[in-house]
Amino acid sequence: VDTLAIAGVGLIGGSFALAVRRAGFQGRIIGVSSPKTIEAALARGAIDAGLPLEEAAVAADVVYLAQPIQQILRTLDSIGGCVKPGALVTDAGSTKRAICTRAGKSIHKARFVGGHPLAGKESRGVEHADAALFEGRPYVLTSREPWLEEWIAKTGARLVFLSPAKHDRLVALASHLPQMLSTALGSALADEPDAASVAGPGAMDMTRLAMSSYQIWQDILATNAEPIEAALDVVIGKLEELRASLRSPEMEKEFERASKAARALREI
Amino acid sequence: VDTLAIAGVGLIGGSFALAVRRAGFQGRIIGVSSPKTIEAALARGAIDAGLPLEEAAVAADVVYLAQPIQQILRTLDSIGGCVKPGALVTDAGSTKRAICTRAGKSIHKARFVGGHPLAGKESRGVEHADAALFEGRPYVLTSREPWLEEWIAKTGARLVFLSPAKHDRLVALASHLPQMLSTALGSALADEPDAASVAGPGAMDMTRLAMSSYQIWQDILATNAEPIEAALDVVIGKLEELRASLRSPEMEKEFERASKAARALREI
């Protein structure tokens, strides 16, 4: 791999560039973004040059799409006709079925492997890019791919292989459902402003996600609605069971079960 | 006030003792707890002596009940006949209607003022007591009381005055509902162990409360069931609205509303 093109040089795209560079990648890294972002990415040392999308796709051995989901879908259509034969195209989008389906329709001359690094931070943009962003975090791939596996492992991420459907079902539970619960709690607290006067650390933890940007979530919700609906149905059922068990010994079992699952998340 | 008796010298009772001592309280502090806890509280410098409950109640100008809720209810019955006329009895229980109602029936010779410091940490017991535990945290009182107001202010806590009913309604939303949401999420994740492989920081935040001790929550749920049921009804309604709005522009308004409430919690 001589040339890596990164479309969308924001927090994730910029961090991937810095991470592979730090891990010893010797090839050229081309960025595709707005002129302002290209300037910031060059200043940050994340990329060697900026190019328009089609020119970058023609030149690249690996194309890494780190844009918002809807933009990734449009990019797949745009580059389908101009990628190098045998090149590798991958992405870092938060849902996988819509992207992998579109790639199957648009990308023929190159190989496509869907990806999702479960990493991030509250500050966005290449200014906050960090070569260590992926360390210890899961990085999902939708199929095996030696070059990607090698460099993702070198970023310090933990590789997880999942089909697009299983990925979307699991992130609906582990990521999209927490967001919905936090937004619902924030909305309930908005109805009763006096509740803020007695808020403790639990309320703080549980409303942090409610401050997330809708701009990011819009695409996630639109491309993963059915698994999120199913996850919401599950949790609404759980809340109805808890409501019926407030004075019952069943509640102790639910606390133990939930506590065990919470501890299991922390043991990985 | 020459003698302060603290029944239940755990994290909260021990921290209150250390906090008033640090703030210049010159009187005697008597602890009422198991022999083992009294020994630890003496070693920690939180109390000057241990006494059985009735002897402590007879001697005290202020009785501070920092036991579990059900035990506070029993203690109120036990000390009603032996407190000093004109003494002050207060508590630090997490719900207020049951305790204030019981105090109204049992405490006649002394004044009773309900209290609830919204403070705590993951480690319990007098070994973890901390003179700074209340700093910057809300401390609810159910009525005005000059001695308490003065010393609570000296601990660095922020005084909030609420009726028992309003307190219980607000903590149902700001504290008990977050616990129920975290337990429900933990329970949903327990149904799908593979979800742990893609859990990110959001899932960690949202399941921390799920690891709470049922021993503490049993009393809270039993003495605040109606307000918690009402809070659960509100949030279940919110989740059903979100489920119906996943692809709709309504979702952006919900995100903005929830985000605003989450930020308001942090501005107090």
Coordinates of C-alpha atoms in Angstrom, one line a residue:
Chain A
V1 CA 0.0 0.0 0.0
D2 CA 1.7 3.2 -1.3
T3 CA -1.2 5.6 -1.0
L4 CA -3.9 5.9 1.7
A5 CA -6.8 8.3 0.9
I6 CA -8.9 9.4 3.9
A7 CA -12.2 11.0 3.0
G8 CA -13.4 13.1 5.9
V9 CA -10.4 14.1 7.9
G10 CA -12.2 14.8 11.2
L11 CA -11.6 13.3 14.6
I12 CA -11.8 9.7 13.4
G13 CA -10.2 10.1 10.0
G14 CA -7.5 12.3 11.4
S15 CA -6.8 10.0 14.3
F16 CA -6.6 7.0 12.0
A17 CA -4.0 8.8 9.9
L18 CA -2.0 9.8 12.9
A19 CA -2.3 6.3 14.4
V20 CA -1.0 4.4 11.3
R21 CA 1.7 7.0 10.8
R22 CA 2.9 6.5 14.4
A23 CA 2.7 2.8 13.9
G24 CA 5.2 3.1 11.0
F25 CA 3.1 3.5 7.8
Q26 CA 5.5 4.8 5.2
G27 CA 3.2 5.5 2.3
R28 CA 1.5 8.8 1.3
I29 CA -1.6 9.9 3.1
I30 CA -4.1 12.0 1.0
G31 CA -7.0 13.8 2.7
V32 CA -10.3 14.6 1.1
S33 CA -12.2 17.4 3.0
S34 CA -13.2 21.0 2.8
P35 CA -10.2 23.4 2.1
K36 CA -10.4 24.6 5.7
T37 CA -10.2 21.1 7.1
I38 CA -7.4 20.1 4.7
E39 CA -5.4 23.1 6.0
A40 CA -6.0 22.1 9.6
A41 CA -5.1 18.4 8.8
L42 CA -1.9 19.5 7.1
A43 CA -1.0 21.7 10.1
R44 CA -1.7 18.8 12.4
G45 CA 0.6 16.5 10.4
A46 CA -2.2 14.1 9.7
I47 CA -2.0 14.1 5.9
D48 CA 0.6 14.8 3.2
A49 CA -1.7 16.5 0.7
G50 CA -5.3 17.3 0.0
L51 CA -7.0 16.2 -3.3
P52 CA -10.6 16.2 -4.7
L53 CA -12.4 13.0 -4.1
E54 CA -12.2 11.5 -7.6
E55 CA -8.5 12.3 -7.9
A56 CA -7.8 10.7 -4.5
A57 CA -9.8 7.6 -5.4
V58 CA -7.9 7.2 -8.7
A59 CA -4.5 7.4 -6.8
A60 CA -5.3 5.4 -3.7
D61 CA -4.5 1.8 -2.8
V62 CA -6.7 2.1 0.3
V63 CA -9.7 4.5 0.5
Y64 CA -10.8 5.1 4.2
L65 CA -14.2 6.8 4.4
A66 CA -14.6 8.6 7.7
Q67 CA -17.5 10.9 6.8
P68 CA -21.0 11.1 8.2
I69 CA -23.1 8.0 7.2
Q70 CA -25.2 9.7 4.5
Q71 CA -22.1 11.2 3.0
I72 CA -20.3 7.9 3.0
L73 CA -23.3 6.5 1.0
R74 CA -22.9 9.3 -1.6
T75 CA -19.1 8.9 -1.7
L76 CA -19.5 5.2 -2.5
D77 CA -21.6 6.1 -5.5
S78 CA -19.1 8.7 -6.6
I79 CA -15.9 6.6 -6.4
G80 CA -17.4 3.3 -7.7
G81 CA -16.3 4.2 -11.3
C82 CA -12.8 5.5 -10.5
V83 CA -11.2 3.4 -7.8
K84 CA -8.1 1.4 -8.8
P85 CA -8.8 -2.2 -9.7
G86 CA -7.9 -4.3 -6.7
A87 CA -7.9 -1.4 -4.3
L88 CA -9.4 -1.7 -0.8
V89 CA -12.3 0.6 0.3
T90 CA -13.3 0.7 3.9
D91 CA -15.3 3.0 6.2
A92 CA -15.7 4.1 9.8
G93 CA -19.5 4.6 9.9
S94 CA -21.5 3.9 13.0
T95 CA -24.1 1.6 11.3
K96 CA -23.2 -1.1 8.8
R97 CA -26.1 -2.5 6.8
A98 CA -26.9 0.6 4.8
I99 CA -23.3 1.2 4.0
C100 CA -22.3 -2.4 3.1
T101 CA -25.5 -2.7 1.0
R102 CA -24.6 0.4 -0.9
A103 CA -21.0 -0.6 -1.3
G104 CA -22.2 -3.9 -2.8
K105 CA -24.1 -2.0 -5.5
S106 CA -21.5 0.8 -6.2
I107 CA -18.0 -0.8 -5.7
H108 CA -17.1 -3.5 -8.2
K109 CA -13.5 -3.0 -9.2
A110 CA -12.3 -2.7 -5.6
R111 CA -12.8 -4.8 -2.4
F112 CA -15.0 -3.3 0.3
V113 CA -14.8 -4.1 4.0
G114 CA -17.1 -2.3 6.4
G115 CA -15.6 -1.0 9.6
H116 CA -16.6 0.7 12.9
P117 CA -14.1 2.0 15.5
L118 CA -16.0 2.3 18.8
A119 CA -14.0 5.3 19.7
G120 CA -14.5 9.0 20.0
K121 CA -14.4 12.0 22.4
E122 CA -16.6 14.9 23.2
S123 CA -14.5 17.3 21.0
R124 CA -14.7 16.8 17.3
G125 CA -12.5 17.8 14.4
V126 CA -9.0 17.1 13.2
E127 CA -7.7 19.6 15.8
H128 CA -8.6 17.0 18.4
A129 CA -7.3 14.0 16.4
D130 CA -5.2 11.6 18.5
A131 CA -2.9 8.8 17.5
A132 CA -4.0 7.0 20.7
L133 CA -7.8 7.3 20.1
F134 CA -8.3 3.6 19.2
E135 CA -6.1 2.1 21.9
G136 CA -8.0 -0.5 23.9
R137 CA -11.3 0.2 22.0
P138 CA -13.3 -2.3 19.9
Y139 CA -12.9 -1.9 16.1
V140 CA -15.5 -3.9 14.2
L141 CA -14.8 -5.3 10.7
T142 CA -17.5 -6.9 8.6
S143 CA -15.0 -9.4 7.1
R144 CA -11.4 -10.5 7.3
E145 CA -8.9 -8.3 5.4
P146 CA -5.1 -8.7 6.1
W147 CA -3.9 -5.2 5.5
L148 CA -6.7 -3.6 7.6
E149 CA -6.3 -6.2 10.4
E150 CA -2.6 -5.5 10.6
W151 CA -2.8 -1.7 10.8
I152 CA -5.9 -1.7 13.1
A153 CA -4.1 -4.0 15.4
K154 CA -1.1 -1.6 15.3
T155 CA -3.4 1.3 16.4
G156 CA -4.0 -0.6 19.6
A157 CA -7.6 -1.3 18.9
R158 CA -9.3 -4.7 19.7
L159 CA -10.6 -6.3 16.4
V160 CA -14.1 -7.7 16.5
F161 CA -15.6 -9.4 13.4
L162 CA -19.4 -9.1 12.9
S163 CA -21.8 -9.3 10.0
P164 CA -23.4 -6.0 9.2
A165 CA -26.8 -7.2 10.5
K166 CA -25.3 -8.5 13.8
H167 CA -23.2 -5.3 14.2
D168 CA -26.3 -3.1 13.8
R169 CA -28.3 -5.2 16.2
L170 CA -25.6 -5.1 18.9
V171 CA -24.9 -1.4 18.6
A172 CA -28.6 -0.7 18.8
L173 CA -28.4 -2.3 22.3
A174 CA -25.0 -1.2 23.5
S175 CA -24.8 2.3 22.0
H176 CA -28.1 3.6 20.4
L177 CA -30.3 2.4 23.3
P178 CA -28.1 4.2 25.9
Q179 CA -28.5 7.4 23.8
M180 CA -32.3 7.0 23.7
L181 CA -32.5 6.4 27.4
S182 CA -30.4 9.5 28.2
T183 CA -32.4 11.6 25.8
A184 CA -35.7 10.3 27.4
L185 CA -34.4 11.1 30.9
G186 CA -33.3 14.6 29.8
S187 CA -36.7 15.1 28.3
A188 CA -38.4 13.9 31.5
L189 CA -36.2 16.3 33.6
A190 CA -37.0 19.1 31.2
D191 CA -40.7 18.8 32.2
E192 CA -39.7 19.4 35.9
P193 CA -37.0 22.1 36.1
D194 CA -37.0 21.9 40.0
A195 CA -35.6 18.4 39.8
A196 CA -32.2 19.9 38.9
S197 CA -32.0 21.2 42.5
V198 CA -31.6 17.6 43.8
A199 CA -29.6 16.1 41.0
G200 CA -26.6 14.0 42.1
P201 CA -23.8 12.2 40.3
G202 CA -26.2 9.5 39.1
A203 CA -28.3 12.1 37.2
M204 CA -25.0 13.5 35.8
D205 CA -23.8 10.2 34.4
M206 CA -27.2 9.4 33.0
T207 CA -27.7 12.7 31.1
R208 CA -24.2 13.1 29.6
L209 CA -25.2 11.4 26.4
A210 CA -28.3 13.6 26.2
M211 CA -25.9 16.4 25.3
S212 CA -24.8 14.6 22.1
S213 CA -25.0 16.3 18.8
Y214 CA -28.2 15.5 16.8
Q215 CA -26.2 16.0 13.6
I216 CA -24.3 12.7 14.3
W217 CA -27.4 10.9 15.5
Q218 CA -29.7 11.8 12.7
D219 CA -27.9 9.5 10.3
I220 CA -27.5 6.7 12.8
L221 CA -31.2 6.7 13.7
A222 CA -32.3 6.9 10.0
T223 CA -30.1 3.9 9.0
N224 CA -30.7 1.7 12.0
A225 CA -34.3 2.3 12.9
E226 CA -35.6 -1.3 13.0
P227 CA -32.9 -2.6 15.4
I228 CA -33.4 0.5 17.6
E229 CA -37.1 0.0 17.6
A230 CA -36.6 -3.6 18.8
A231 CA -34.1 -2.5 21.5
L232 CA -36.6 0.2 22.7
D233 CA -39.3 -2.5 22.9
V234 CA -37.0 -4.6 25.0
V235 CA -36.2 -1.8 27.4
I236 CA -39.8 -0.5 27.7
G237 CA -40.7 -4.1 28.6
K238 CA -38.0 -4.1 31.3
L239 CA -39.2 -0.8 32.7
E240 CA -42.8 -2.0 32.9
E241 CA -41.5 -5.1 34.8
L242 CA -39.5 -2.9 37.2
R243 CA -42.6 -0.7 37.7
A244 CA -44.6 -3.8 38.7
S245 CA -41.8 -5.1 41.0
L246 CA -40.9 -2.0 43.1
R247 CA -42.1 -3.7 46.3
S248 CA -41.5 -7.3 45.2
P249 CA -38.5 -9.6 45.9
E250 CA -38.3 -10.0 42.1
M251 CA -36.5 -6.6 42.1
E252 CA -33.5 -8.0 43.9
K253 CA -33.0 -10.5 41.0
E254 CA -33.3 -7.8 38.4
F255 CA -30.6 -5.7 40.3
E256 CA -28.3 -8.7 40.4
R257 CA -28.8 -9.6 36.8
A258 CA -28.3 -6.0 35.6
S259 CA -25.3 -5.6 37.9
K260 CA -23.7 -8.7 36.5
A261 CA -24.1 -7.5 32.9
A262 CA -22.7 -4.0 33.9
R263 CA -19.7 -5.7 35.4
A264 CA -19.3 -7.9 32.3
L265 CA -18.9 -4.8 30.1
R266 CA -16.0 -3.7 32.3
E267 CA -14.2 -7.0 32.2
I268 CA -13.5 -7.1 28.4
Chain B
V1 CA -25.6 22.2 71.4
D2 CA -23.2 20.3 73.8
T3 CA -23.9 16.7 72.6
L4 CA -24.5 15.5 69.0
A5 CA -25.5 11.8 68.8
I6 CA -25.2 10.1 65.4
A7 CA -27.1 6.9 64.9
G8 CA -25.6 4.9 62.1
V9 CA -21.9 5.9 61.8
G10 CA -21.3 4.9 58.2
L11 CA -20.2 6.9 55.2
I12 CA -22.9 9.6 55.7
G13 CA -23.0 9.7 59.5
G14 CA -19.2 9.5 59.8
S15 CA -18.7 12.2 57.2
F16 CA -21.2 14.5 58.9
A17 CA -19.3 14.1 62.2
L18 CA -16.0 14.8 60.5
A19 CA -17.4 17.8 58.6
V20 CA -18.9 19.5 61.6
R21 CA -15.7 18.8 63.6
R22 CA -13.6 20.3 60.9
A23 CA -15.9 23.3 60.8
G24 CA -15.3 24.0 64.5
F25 CA -18.0 22.0 66.4
Q26 CA -16.7 21.9 70.0
G27 CA -19.3 19.6 71.6
R28 CA -19.2 15.9 72.2
I29 CA -20.0 13.5 69.4
I30 CA -21.6 10.2 70.4
G31 CA -21.9 7.3 67.9
V32 CA -24.6 4.6 67.9
S33 CA -23.7 1.6 65.8
S34 CA -22.5 -2.0 66.1
P35 CA -19.4 -2.5 68.3
K36 CA -17.2 -3.1 65.2
T37 CA -18.4 0.2 63.6
I38 CA -17.9 2.2 66.8
E39 CA -14.4 0.9 67.0
A40 CA -13.7 2.0 63.4
A41 CA -15.4 5.4 64.0
L42 CA -13.3 6.0 67.1
A43 CA -10.1 5.0 65.2
R44 CA -11.2 7.4 62.3
G45 CA -11.6 10.2 64.9
A46 CA -15.3 10.7 63.8
I47 CA -16.8 10.2 67.3
D48 CA -15.7 10.7 71.0
A49 CA -17.6 7.7 72.4
G50 CA -20.1 5.0 71.6
L51 CA -23.4 4.5 73.5
P52 CA -26.5 2.4 73.1
L53 CA -29.3 4.2 71.3
E54 CA -31.5 5.0 74.3
E55 CA -28.6 6.3 76.4
A56 CA -27.4 8.4 73.5
A57 CA -30.9 9.8 72.9
V58 CA -31.2 10.8 76.6
A59 CA -27.9 12.6 76.5
A60 CA -28.1 14.4 73.1
D61 CA -29.1 17.9 72.2
V62 CA -29.1 16.9 68.5
V63 CA -29.8 13.4 67.3
Y64 CA -28.7 12.7 63.7
L65 CA -30.1 9.5 62.1
A66 CA -28.0 8.2 59.3
Q67 CA -29.2 4.7 59.2
P68 CA -31.0 2.8 56.4
I69 CA -34.6 4.1 55.9
Q70 CA -36.4 1.2 57.6
Q71 CA -34.0 1.4 60.5
I72 CA -34.6 5.1 60.9
L73 CA -38.3 4.4 61.1
R74 CA -37.7 1.9 64.0
T75 CA -35.3 4.3 65.7
L76 CA -37.9 7.1 65.7
D77 CA -40.2 4.8 67.5
S78 CA -37.5 3.8 70.0
I79 CA -36.3 7.3 70.9
G80 CA -39.7 9.0 71.0
G81 CA -40.1 8.4 74.7
C82 CA -36.5 9.2 75.8
V83 CA -35.3 12.2 73.8
K84 CA -34.5 15.4 75.8
P85 CA -37.4 17.9 75.8
G86 CA -36.6 20.6 73.2
A87 CA -33.9 18.5 71.5
L88 CA -33.6 18.4 67.7
V89 CA -33.9 15.2 65.8
T90 CA -33.0 15.0 62.1
D91 CA -32.2 12.3 59.6
A92 CA -30.3 11.7 56.4
G93 CA -32.6 9.2 54.7
S94 CA -33.1 9.2 50.9
T95 CA -36.9 9.5 51.0
K96 CA -38.8 11.9 53.2
R97 CA -42.6 11.2 53.4
A98 CA -42.4 7.9 55.3
I99 CA -39.8 9.2 57.7
C100 CA -41.5 12.6 58.4
T101 CA -44.8 10.9 58.8
R102 CA -43.4 8.4 61.3
A103 CA -41.5 11.2 63.2
G104 CA -44.8 13.1 63.5
K105 CA -46.3 10.1 65.3
S106 CA -43.3 9.1 67.4
I107 CA -41.4 12.3 68.3
H108 CA -43.4 14.7 70.5
K109 CA -41.0 16.2 73.1
A110 CA -38.4 17.1 70.5
R111 CA -38.4 18.9 67.2
F112 CA -38.0 16.9 64.0
V113 CA -36.6 18.2 60.7
G114 CA -36.2 15.8 57.8
G115 CA -32.9 16.0 55.9
H116 CA -31.3 14.4 52.8
P117 CA -27.7 15.1 51.8
L118 CA -27.4 14.3 48.1
A119 CA -23.9 13.0 48.6
G120 CA -22.2 9.7 48.6
K121 CA -19.5 7.6 46.9
E122 CA -19.0 4.1 45.7
S123 CA -17.3 2.9 48.8
R124 CA -19.4 2.7 52.0
G125 CA -18.5 2.6 55.7
V126 CA -16.9 5.0 58.2
E127 CA -13.5 4.0 56.8
H128 CA -14.4 6.1 53.7
A129 CA -16.0 9.0 55.7
D130 CA -14.8 12.3 54.4
A131 CA -15.1 15.8 56.0
A132 CA -15.5 17.1 52.4
L133 CA -18.2 14.7 51.3
F134 CA -21.0 17.4 51.3
E135 CA -19.0 20.2 49.6
G136 CA -21.0 21.6 46.7
R137 CA -23.7 19.0 47.0
P138 CA -27.4 19.7 47.6
Y139 CA -28.6 19.1 51.2
V140 CA -32.4 19.1 51.5
L141 CA -34.3 20.1 54.7
T142 CA -38.0 19.7 55.1
S143 CA -38.2 22.9 57.2
R144 CA -36.1 25.8 58.5
E145 CA -34.0 25.1 61.5
P146 CA -31.2 27.5 62.6
W147 CA -28.7 25.1 64.1
L148 CA -28.9 22.7 61.2
E149 CA -28.8 25.4 58.6
E150 CA -25.7 26.9 60.2
W151 CA -23.7 23.6 60.4
I152 CA -24.9 22.2 57.1
A153 CA -23.7 25.5 55.5
K154 CA -20.4 25.0 57.2
T155 CA -20.0 21.6 55.7
G156 CA -20.0 23.3 52.3
A157 CA -23.3 21.9 51.2
R158 CA -26.0 23.9 49.3
L159 CA -29.2 24.1 51.3
V160 CA -32.5 23.3 49.5
F161 CA -35.9 23.5 51.3
L162 CA -38.6 21.1 50.1
S163 CA -41.7 19.6 51.6
P164 CA -41.5 15.8 52.1
A165 CA -43.9 15.2 49.2
K166 CA -42.1 17.5 46.8
H167 CA -38.7 16.1 47.8
D168 CA -39.9 12.6 47.1
R169 CA -41.4 13.6 43.7
L170 CA -38.2 15.3 42.6
V171 CA -35.8 12.6 43.7
A172 CA -38.0 10.0 42.0
L173 CA -37.2 11.9 38.7
A174 CA -33.6 13.0 39.4
S175 CA -32.3 10.0 41.3
H176 CA -34.6 7.0 41.4
L177 CA -35.6 7.1 37.7
P178 CA -31.9 7.2 36.6
Q179 CA -31.3 4.1 38.7
M180 CA -34.3 2.3 37.1
L181 CA -33.1 3.2 33.6
S182 CA -29.6 1.9 34.3
T183 CA -31.0 -1.3 35.8
A184 CA -33.3 -1.8 32.8
L185 CA -30.4 -1.2 30.4
G186 CA -28.2 -3.7 32.3
S187 CA -31.0 -6.2 32.2
A188 CA -31.5 -5.7 28.4
L189 CA -27.7 -6.1 27.9
A190 CA -27.8 -9.3 30.1
D191 CA -30.2 -10.8 27.4
E192 CA -27.5 -10.3 24.7
P193 CA -24.0 -11.0 26.1
D194 CA -22.4 -10.3 22.7
A195 CA -23.3 -6.7 23.0
A196 CA -20.5 -6.3 25.5
S197 CA -18.0 -6.7 22.6
V198 CA -19.1 -3.3 21.1
A199 CA -19.7 -1.4 24.3
G200 CA -18.3 2.1 24.3
P201 CA -18.0 4.9 26.9
G202 CA -21.8 5.7 26.6
A203 CA -22.7 2.1 27.7
M204 CA -20.2 2.4 30.6
D205 CA -21.8 5.7 31.8
M206 CA -25.3 4.4 31.5
T207 CA -24.6 1.1 33.4
R208 CA -22.6 2.5 36.3
L209 CA -25.7 2.9 38.5
A210 CA -26.8 -0.7 37.6
M211 CA -24.0 -1.9 39.9
S212 CA -25.6 -0.1 42.9
S213 CA -26.4 -2.2 46.0
Y214 CA -29.9 -3.5 46.2
Q215 CA -29.6 -3.3 50.0
I216 CA -29.8 0.5 49.8
W217 CA -32.4 0.6 47.0
Q218 CA -34.8 -1.8 48.6
D219 CA -35.9 0.7 51.3
I220 CA -36.0 3.6 48.8
L221 CA -38.2 1.7 46.3
A222 CA -40.5 0.5 49.1
T223 CA -41.0 4.0 50.6
N224 CA -41.2 6.0 47.3
A225 CA -43.1 3.6 45.1
E226 CA -45.9 5.9 43.9
P227 CA -43.6 8.8 42.7
I228 CA -41.3 6.3 41.1
E229 CA -44.3 4.7 39.3
A230 CA -45.3 8.1 38.0
A231 CA -41.7 8.9 36.9
L232 CA -41.5 5.5 35.1
D233 CA -44.8 6.3 33.3
V234 CA -43.4 9.6 32.1
V235 CA -40.2 8.0 30.8
I236 CA -41.9 5.1 29.2
G237 CA -44.1 7.6 27.4
K238 CA -41.0 9.5 26.3
L239 CA -39.4 6.3 25.0
E240 CA -42.5 5.5 23.0
E241 CA -42.5 9.0 21.5
L242 CA -38.8 8.6 20.6
R243 CA -39.5 5.2 19.0
A244 CA -42.2 6.8 16.8
S245 CA -39.8 9.7 15.9
L246 CA -36.6 7.9 14.8
R247 CA -36.9 9.1 11.2
S248 CA -38.9 12.3 12.0
P249 CA -37.8 15.9 12.4
E250 CA -39.5 15.8 15.8
M251 CA -36.4 13.9 17.0
E252 CA -34.2 17.0 16.7
K253 CA -36.5 18.9 19.0
E254 CA -36.3 16.1 21.6
F255 CA -32.5 16.1 21.4
E256 CA -32.4 19.9 21.9
R257 CA -34.9 19.8 24.8
A258 CA -33.1 16.9 26.5
S259 CA -29.7 18.5 25.9
K260 CA -30.9 21.8 27.4
A261 CA -32.1 20.0 30.6
A262 CA -28.9 18.1 30.9
R263 CA -26.9 21.3 30.6
A264 CA -29.2 22.9 33.2
L265 CA -28.2 20.2 35.8
R266 CA -24.6 21.2 35.3
E267 CA -25.1 24.9 35.7
I268 CA -26.4 24.8 39.3

